[in-house]
Structures are given as structure tokens and as C-alpha cells.
Amino acid sequence: MGRTKAGDGRALRPMRHVQFLWRTQLGIDHAGSRWVVEQDFADGEERIELYRDGVQVAKATSPARFDVPDGRIEAKIVSGQVRRARLVTHAGTQRMTPERGTAEHGRARFAERFPVASGIVAAISLTIVVGAAILELPQLLQVVTHVEVVRDWLGWSFVSPIQLPVEWNVPITVAGVVASIERGWRFQHIPGIDE
């Protein structure tokens, strides 16, 4: 687990405009308080902050474990954002849910209101992520293994069976990143692919 420090008592800032692109907040009600874990990945650090009723009480690096009354909150950063957060008590484990104003909350509301459309978007994003990985990873491996230092260290270099022009690779990569972000908003993650 990451190193935990006491919080500085600052107030939890509400989500503003496009901050959902770099801030994540997940919350849960427990022991008469509202507990929220937040990550602001604009600062480039894998730090998770814990707020109790809107006041910062602790912070830690990922994976984080915070002691709370009658239990603990565990949170982990996956693919650059907090994607796993839960409250663990003697009664069991509960997932923390996205706070209002976050991209994850908006995506969950879309799924509730338009389940068929949500399922179609989910299927398309999975197809794009897997397809982009199949097309791009061999080419990336070729580039890496042709770097002189890497080639000398390995004693070989890989030649990709897939050779796409740059004008194809760029949009495929962008589509893969966008689809991976959409999957992250739904807390979906394939290790090595949704990165």
C-alpha cells in the first residue's frame, strides 16, 4: 500500500466545467459522513486524497488505504485515474460511486437513461480498443526493438507483419485512446490494453 499522510484540512473543490477530464471523485456515505476519494491527475502524481464531509483528512500514493470508523477505504489508480475505490467493513465491501459532475457519473446516468445506446457505445469502444491494440502493438514493438540500444541488448529485432501508413496510424491511435477513456468512465479495464 502507498504511504499515507494526514490531510491539510482544505475543502473539496466542486467540479467545474471541463475538470472532469483530469479530476476523478468517488464517494460513499458511512458512519454519518460523506467520504470522497479524489485524484487530480493534472499534477502528474499518483496521489489519492480522502475527504470527510468536504474536508481533506488524508492523502496517499496509489494503492491507497485509509482507516475510517469501523473499516477502511481502499483506492487504486488504474490507467492514470482512480478506477477502483471501495469501503471495507466487517459487514462486507461496498464500491464507491462517482460524484456528481464527474465524467463517470455522467456516463452512469447515460447508461441508466439509455441502456440500449449505452450497450452499443460499450461494444463499439471495446471493438476499437482491441482493434487498435492488434494493429498498433506489433508496429510499436518493431519501433522499440529497432532502437540500437534495445536491439543490441536483445540480440534481435522484430519486424511487424502489419505496416500501416502514418495517416492511418494516427487516427487509429486517437480512436483507441478515446475508446479507452470511455471504458475507464465505466470502470472497465483490460490490463496491457486499456492503458
PDB file of C-alpha atoms in Angstrom:
ATOM      1  CA  MET A   1       0.000   0.000   0.000  1.00  0.00           C
ATOM      2  CA  GLY A   2       1.046   3.593  -0.615  1.00  0.00           C
ATOM      3  CA  ARG A   3       2.338   5.848   2.127  1.00  0.00           C
ATOM      4  CA  THR A   4      -0.492   7.692   3.903  1.00  0.00           C
ATOM      5  CA  LYS A   5      -0.175  11.212   5.305  1.00  0.00           C
ATOM      6  CA  ALA A   6      -2.577  13.403   7.239  1.00  0.00           C
ATOM      7  CA  GLY A   7      -4.660  15.776   5.141  1.00  0.00           C
ATOM      8  CA  ASP A   8      -4.177  19.521   5.243  1.00  0.00           C
ATOM      9  CA  GLY A   9      -7.811  20.312   6.059  1.00  0.00           C
ATOM     10  CA  ARG A  10      -8.540  22.046   2.788  1.00  0.00           C
ATOM     11  CA  ALA A  11     -12.034  21.957   1.318  1.00  0.00           C
ATOM     12  CA  LEU A  12     -13.030  19.685  -1.541  1.00  0.00           C
ATOM     13  CA  ARG A  13     -13.370  21.844  -4.651  1.00  0.00           C
ATOM     14  CA  PRO A  14     -16.542  21.311  -6.683  1.00  0.00           C
ATOM     15  CA  MET A  15     -16.158  20.117 -10.273  1.00  0.00           C
ATOM     16  CA  ARG A  16     -16.043  22.997 -12.727  1.00  0.00           C
ATOM     17  CA  HIS A  17     -16.547  22.954 -16.500  1.00  0.00           C
ATOM     18  CA  VAL A  18     -14.119  20.509 -18.155  1.00  0.00           C
ATOM     19  CA  GLN A  19     -12.252  19.460 -14.981  1.00  0.00           C
ATOM     20  CA  PHE A  20     -13.825  16.015 -15.353  1.00  0.00           C
ATOM     21  CA  LEU A  21     -11.077  15.416 -17.918  1.00  0.00           C
ATOM     22  CA  TRP A  22      -8.384  15.387 -15.214  1.00  0.00           C
ATOM     23  CA  ARG A  23     -10.221  15.012 -11.901  1.00  0.00           C
ATOM     24  CA  THR A  24     -11.920  11.909 -10.538  1.00  0.00           C
ATOM     25  CA  GLN A  25     -14.120  11.762  -7.423  1.00  0.00           C
ATOM     26  CA  LEU A  26     -15.767   8.678  -5.941  1.00  0.00           C
ATOM     27  CA  GLY A  27     -17.862   8.817  -2.781  1.00  0.00           C
ATOM     28  CA  ILE A  28     -19.828   6.831  -0.221  1.00  0.00           C
ATOM     29  CA  ASP A  29     -21.898   7.517   2.909  1.00  0.00           C
ATOM     30  CA  HIS A  30     -20.531   5.780   6.005  1.00  0.00           C
ATOM     31  CA  ALA A  31     -20.626   6.351   9.778  1.00  0.00           C
ATOM     32  CA  GLY A  32     -22.707   9.505   9.423  1.00  0.00           C
ATOM     33  CA  SER A  33     -20.306  11.177   6.977  1.00  0.00           C
ATOM     34  CA  ARG A  34     -19.786  11.526   3.255  1.00  0.00           C
ATOM     35  CA  TRP A  35     -16.394  10.114   2.270  1.00  0.00           C
ATOM     36  CA  VAL A  36     -14.885  11.094  -1.080  1.00  0.00           C
ATOM     37  CA  VAL A  37     -11.639   9.988  -2.702  1.00  0.00           C
ATOM     38  CA  GLU A  38     -10.263  12.322  -5.317  1.00  0.00           C
ATOM     39  CA  GLN A  39      -7.418  12.289  -7.779  1.00  0.00           C
ATOM     40  CA  ASP A  40      -6.384  15.368  -9.713  1.00  0.00           C
ATOM     41  CA  PHE A  41      -4.059  13.865 -12.294  1.00  0.00           C
ATOM     42  CA  ALA A  42      -3.231  17.262 -13.821  1.00  0.00           C
ATOM     43  CA  ASP A  43      -0.396  17.464 -11.284  1.00  0.00           C
ATOM     44  CA  GLY A  44       1.139  14.281 -12.730  1.00  0.00           C
ATOM     45  CA  GLU A  45       1.294  12.466  -9.382  1.00  0.00           C
ATOM     46  CA  GLU A  46      -0.425   9.217  -8.466  1.00  0.00           C
ATOM     47  CA  ARG A  47      -1.807  10.727  -5.265  1.00  0.00           C
ATOM     48  CA  ILE A  48      -5.254   9.994  -3.876  1.00  0.00           C
ATOM     49  CA  GLU A  49      -6.865  12.366  -1.386  1.00  0.00           C
ATOM     50  CA  LEU A  50      -9.573  11.439   1.130  1.00  0.00           C
ATOM     51  CA  TYR A  51     -12.241  13.922   2.172  1.00  0.00           C
ATOM     52  CA  ARG A  52     -14.718  13.599   5.025  1.00  0.00           C
ATOM     53  CA  ASP A  53     -17.754  15.849   4.662  1.00  0.00           C
ATOM     54  CA  GLY A  54     -15.841  18.033   2.208  1.00  0.00           C
ATOM     55  CA  VAL A  55     -12.636  18.425   4.267  1.00  0.00           C
ATOM     56  CA  GLN A  56      -9.360  16.710   3.358  1.00  0.00           C
ATOM     57  CA  VAL A  57      -8.402  14.272   6.122  1.00  0.00           C
ATOM     58  CA  ALA A  58      -5.708  12.150   4.436  1.00  0.00           C
ATOM     59  CA  LYS A  59      -3.708  11.614   1.264  1.00  0.00           C
ATOM     60  CA  ALA A  60      -1.671   8.699  -0.054  1.00  0.00           C
ATOM     61  CA  THR A  61       0.031   7.340  -3.104  1.00  0.00           C
ATOM     62  CA  SER A  62      -1.654   4.552  -5.037  1.00  0.00           C
ATOM     63  CA  PRO A  63      -2.625   1.957  -3.991  1.00  0.00           C
ATOM     64  CA  ALA A  64      -4.092   3.804  -1.003  1.00  0.00           C
ATOM     65  CA  ARG A  65      -5.580   2.500   2.207  1.00  0.00           C
ATOM     66  CA  PHE A  66      -7.323   4.897   4.582  1.00  0.00           C
ATOM     67  CA  ASP A  67      -8.611   3.915   8.012  1.00  0.00           C
ATOM     68  CA  VAL A  68     -12.158   5.125   8.676  1.00  0.00           C
ATOM     69  CA  PRO A  69     -14.532   4.382  11.574  1.00  0.00           C
ATOM     70  CA  ASP A  70     -15.292   0.629  11.638  1.00  0.00           C
ATOM     71  CA  GLY A  71     -13.396  -0.097   8.436  1.00  0.00           C
ATOM     72  CA  ARG A  72     -11.127   1.197   5.715  1.00  0.00           C
ATOM     73  CA  ILE A  73     -11.296   2.769   2.275  1.00  0.00           C
ATOM     74  CA  GLU A  74      -9.105   1.268  -0.426  1.00  0.00           C
ATOM     75  CA  ALA A  75      -8.429   3.078  -3.679  1.00  0.00           C
ATOM     76  CA  LYS A  76      -6.207   2.321  -6.637  1.00  0.00           C
ATOM     77  CA  ILE A  77      -5.187   4.221  -9.732  1.00  0.00           C
ATOM     78  CA  VAL A  78      -5.567   2.243 -12.961  1.00  0.00           C
ATOM     79  CA  SER A  79      -4.592   3.695 -16.345  1.00  0.00           C
ATOM     80  CA  GLY A  80      -3.803   7.042 -14.740  1.00  0.00           C
ATOM     81  CA  GLN A  81      -7.079   7.546 -12.862  1.00  0.00           C
ATOM     82  CA  VAL A  82      -8.787   6.267  -9.717  1.00  0.00           C
ATOM     83  CA  ARG A  83     -10.818   3.383 -11.077  1.00  0.00           C
ATOM     84  CA  ARG A  84     -11.103   1.151  -8.029  1.00  0.00           C
ATOM     85  CA  ALA A  85     -12.342   2.503  -4.714  1.00  0.00           C
ATOM     86  CA  ARG A  86     -14.244   0.619  -2.042  1.00  0.00           C
ATOM     87  CA  LEU A  87     -15.272   0.700   1.590  1.00  0.00           C
ATOM     88  CA  VAL A  88     -14.343  -2.450   3.504  1.00  0.00           C
ATOM     89  CA  THR A  89     -16.098  -3.139   6.819  1.00  0.00           C
ATOM     90  CA  HIS A  90     -16.949  -6.206   8.903  1.00  0.00           C
ATOM     91  CA  ALA A  91     -20.335  -6.209   7.150  1.00  0.00           C
ATOM     92  CA  GLY A  92     -18.733  -6.525   3.706  1.00  0.00           C
ATOM     93  CA  THR A  93     -17.387  -4.484   0.836  1.00  0.00           C
ATOM     94  CA  GLN A  94     -19.151  -1.648  -0.981  1.00  0.00           C
ATOM     95  CA  ARG A  95     -17.996   0.080  -4.157  1.00  0.00           C
ATOM     96  CA  MET A  96     -17.686   3.829  -4.027  1.00  0.00           C
ATOM     97  CA  THR A  97     -19.708   5.589  -6.701  1.00  0.00           C
ATOM     98  CA  PRO A  98     -18.921   8.581  -8.943  1.00  0.00           C
ATOM     99  CA  GLU A  99     -19.715  12.002  -7.541  1.00  0.00           C
ATOM    100  CA  ARG A 100     -21.943  14.450  -9.428  1.00  0.00           C
ATOM    101  CA  GLY A 101     -20.113  16.429 -12.078  1.00  0.00           C
ATOM    102  CA  THR A 102     -17.610  13.702 -12.879  1.00  0.00           C
ATOM    103  CA  ALA A 103     -17.361  12.028 -16.276  1.00  0.00           C
ATOM    104  CA  GLU A 104     -18.025   8.682 -14.592  1.00  0.00           C
ATOM    105  CA  HIS A 105     -21.278   9.998 -13.096  1.00  0.00           C
ATOM    106  CA  GLY A 106     -22.386  11.361 -16.468  1.00  0.00           C
ATOM    107  CA  ARG A 107     -21.577   8.033 -18.167  1.00  0.00           C
ATOM    108  CA  ALA A 108     -23.518   6.095 -15.492  1.00  0.00           C
ATOM    109  CA  ARG A 109     -26.551   8.385 -15.939  1.00  0.00           C
ATOM    110  CA  PHE A 110     -26.381   7.882 -19.701  1.00  0.00           C
ATOM    111  CA  ALA A 111     -26.380   4.099 -19.142  1.00  0.00           C
ATOM    112  CA  GLU A 112     -29.434   4.359 -16.852  1.00  0.00           C
ATOM    113  CA  ARG A 113     -31.429   6.576 -19.201  1.00  0.00           C
ATOM    114  CA  PHE A 114     -30.411   4.949 -22.495  1.00  0.00           C
ATOM    115  CA  PRO A 115     -29.374   1.349 -21.780  1.00  0.00           C
ATOM    116  CA  VAL A 116     -29.505   0.190 -25.417  1.00  0.00           C
ATOM    117  CA  ALA A 117     -27.471   3.115 -26.716  1.00  0.00           C
ATOM    118  CA  SER A 118     -25.063   2.659 -23.809  1.00  0.00           C
ATOM    119  CA  GLY A 119     -24.600  -1.001 -24.716  1.00  0.00           C
ATOM    120  CA  ILE A 120     -23.902  -0.087 -28.340  1.00  0.00           C
ATOM    121  CA  VAL A 121     -21.319   2.541 -27.292  1.00  0.00           C
ATOM    122  CA  ALA A 122     -19.727  -0.007 -24.937  1.00  0.00           C
ATOM    123  CA  ALA A 123     -19.490  -2.642 -27.696  1.00  0.00           C
ATOM    124  CA  ILE A 124     -18.020  -0.122 -30.139  1.00  0.00           C
ATOM    125  CA  SER A 125     -15.437   1.124 -27.623  1.00  0.00           C
ATOM    126  CA  LEU A 126     -14.339  -2.441 -26.790  1.00  0.00           C
ATOM    127  CA  THR A 127     -14.019  -3.251 -30.502  1.00  0.00           C
ATOM    128  CA  ILE A 128     -11.966  -0.108 -31.114  1.00  0.00           C
ATOM    129  CA  VAL A 129      -9.650  -0.723 -28.142  1.00  0.00           C
ATOM    130  CA  VAL A 130      -8.978  -4.348 -29.112  1.00  0.00           C
ATOM    131  CA  GLY A 131      -8.675  -3.495 -32.821  1.00  0.00           C
ATOM    132  CA  ALA A 132      -6.275  -0.614 -32.149  1.00  0.00           C
ATOM    133  CA  ALA A 133      -4.164  -2.859 -29.922  1.00  0.00           C
ATOM    134  CA  ILE A 134      -3.981  -5.566 -32.599  1.00  0.00           C
ATOM    135  CA  LEU A 135      -2.948  -3.028 -35.256  1.00  0.00           C
ATOM    136  CA  GLU A 136      -0.684  -0.767 -33.223  1.00  0.00           C
ATOM    137  CA  LEU A 137       1.168  -3.008 -30.744  1.00  0.00           C
ATOM    138  CA  PRO A 138       3.139  -5.002 -33.356  1.00  0.00           C
ATOM    139  CA  GLN A 139       4.224  -1.757 -35.035  1.00  0.00           C
ATOM    140  CA  LEU A 140       5.232  -0.278 -31.690  1.00  0.00           C
ATOM    141  CA  LEU A 141       7.210  -3.420 -30.863  1.00  0.00           C
ATOM    142  CA  GLN A 142       9.027  -3.061 -34.180  1.00  0.00           C
ATOM    143  CA  VAL A 143       9.937   0.561 -33.441  1.00  0.00           C
ATOM    144  CA  VAL A 144      11.194  -0.277 -29.932  1.00  0.00           C
ATOM    145  CA  THR A 145      13.241  -3.298 -30.981  1.00  0.00           C
ATOM    146  CA  HIS A 146      14.889  -1.329 -33.791  1.00  0.00           C
ATOM    147  CA  VAL A 147      16.340   1.200 -31.331  1.00  0.00           C
ATOM    148  CA  GLU A 148      20.051   0.415 -31.362  1.00  0.00           C
ATOM    149  CA  VAL A 149      20.437   0.021 -27.578  1.00  0.00           C
ATOM    150  CA  VAL A 150      17.403  -2.271 -27.319  1.00  0.00           C
ATOM    151  CA  ARG A 151      18.380  -4.288 -30.402  1.00  0.00           C
ATOM    152  CA  ASP A 152      21.911  -4.814 -29.037  1.00  0.00           C
ATOM    153  CA  TRP A 153      20.572  -5.805 -25.614  1.00  0.00           C
ATOM    154  CA  LEU A 154      18.024  -8.282 -27.037  1.00  0.00           C
ATOM    155  CA  GLY A 155      20.230  -9.522 -29.840  1.00  0.00           C
ATOM    156  CA  TRP A 156      17.313  -9.378 -32.280  1.00  0.00           C
ATOM    157  CA  SER A 157      14.700  -7.025 -33.662  1.00  0.00           C
ATOM    158  CA  PHE A 158      11.053  -7.602 -34.501  1.00  0.00           C
ATOM    159  CA  VAL A 159       9.517  -6.943 -37.901  1.00  0.00           C
ATOM    160  CA  SER A 160       5.801  -6.247 -37.709  1.00  0.00           C
ATOM    161  CA  PRO A 161       3.563  -8.166 -40.107  1.00  0.00           C
ATOM    162  CA  ILE A 162       1.352  -5.056 -40.079  1.00  0.00           C
ATOM    163  CA  GLN A 163       2.707  -1.933 -41.787  1.00  0.00           C
ATOM    164  CA  LEU A 164       0.223   0.944 -41.892  1.00  0.00           C
ATOM    165  CA  PRO A 165       0.925   4.478 -43.158  1.00  0.00           C
ATOM    166  CA  VAL A 166       1.147   7.302 -40.618  1.00  0.00           C
ATOM    167  CA  GLU A 167      -2.106   8.809 -41.884  1.00  0.00           C
ATOM    168  CA  TRP A 168      -3.838   5.607 -40.714  1.00  0.00           C
ATOM    169  CA  ASN A 169      -1.864   5.055 -37.518  1.00  0.00           C
ATOM    170  CA  VAL A 170      -2.618   8.479 -36.024  1.00  0.00           C
ATOM    171  CA  PRO A 171      -6.435   8.243 -36.208  1.00  0.00           C
ATOM    172  CA  ILE A 172      -6.350   4.594 -35.070  1.00  0.00           C
ATOM    173  CA  THR A 173      -4.275   5.570 -32.037  1.00  0.00           C
ATOM    174  CA  VAL A 174      -6.524   8.558 -31.236  1.00  0.00           C
ATOM    175  CA  ALA A 175      -9.649   6.384 -31.569  1.00  0.00           C
ATOM    176  CA  GLY A 176      -8.060   3.780 -29.292  1.00  0.00           C
ATOM    177  CA  VAL A 177      -7.267   6.391 -26.640  1.00  0.00           C
ATOM    178  CA  VAL A 178     -10.784   7.867 -26.785  1.00  0.00           C
ATOM    179  CA  ALA A 179     -12.365   4.403 -26.575  1.00  0.00           C
ATOM    180  CA  SER A 180     -10.106   3.511 -23.646  1.00  0.00           C
ATOM    181  CA  ILE A 181     -11.156   6.700 -21.829  1.00  0.00           C
ATOM    182  CA  GLU A 182     -14.827   5.830 -22.385  1.00  0.00           C
ATOM    183  CA  ARG A 183     -14.192   2.359 -20.953  1.00  0.00           C
ATOM    184  CA  GLY A 184     -12.441   3.942 -17.970  1.00  0.00           C
ATOM    185  CA  TRP A 185     -15.530   6.033 -17.288  1.00  0.00           C
ATOM    186  CA  ARG A 186     -17.410   2.736 -16.984  1.00  0.00           C
ATOM    187  CA  PHE A 187     -14.655   1.232 -14.788  1.00  0.00           C
ATOM    188  CA  GLN A 188     -13.744  -1.310 -17.465  1.00  0.00           C
ATOM    189  CA  HIS A 189     -10.081  -2.236 -17.789  1.00  0.00           C
ATOM    190  CA  ILE A 190      -8.101  -4.819 -19.757  1.00  0.00           C
ATOM    191  CA  PRO A 191      -4.520  -4.965 -18.397  1.00  0.00           C
ATOM    192  CA  GLY A 192      -1.994  -4.164 -21.116  1.00  0.00           C
ATOM    193  CA  ILE A 193      -4.658  -2.824 -23.498  1.00  0.00           C
ATOM    194  CA  ASP A 194      -6.672  -0.125 -21.662  1.00  0.00           C
ATOM    195  CA  GLU A 195      -3.524   1.831 -20.770  1.00  0.00           C
TER     196      GLU A 195
END
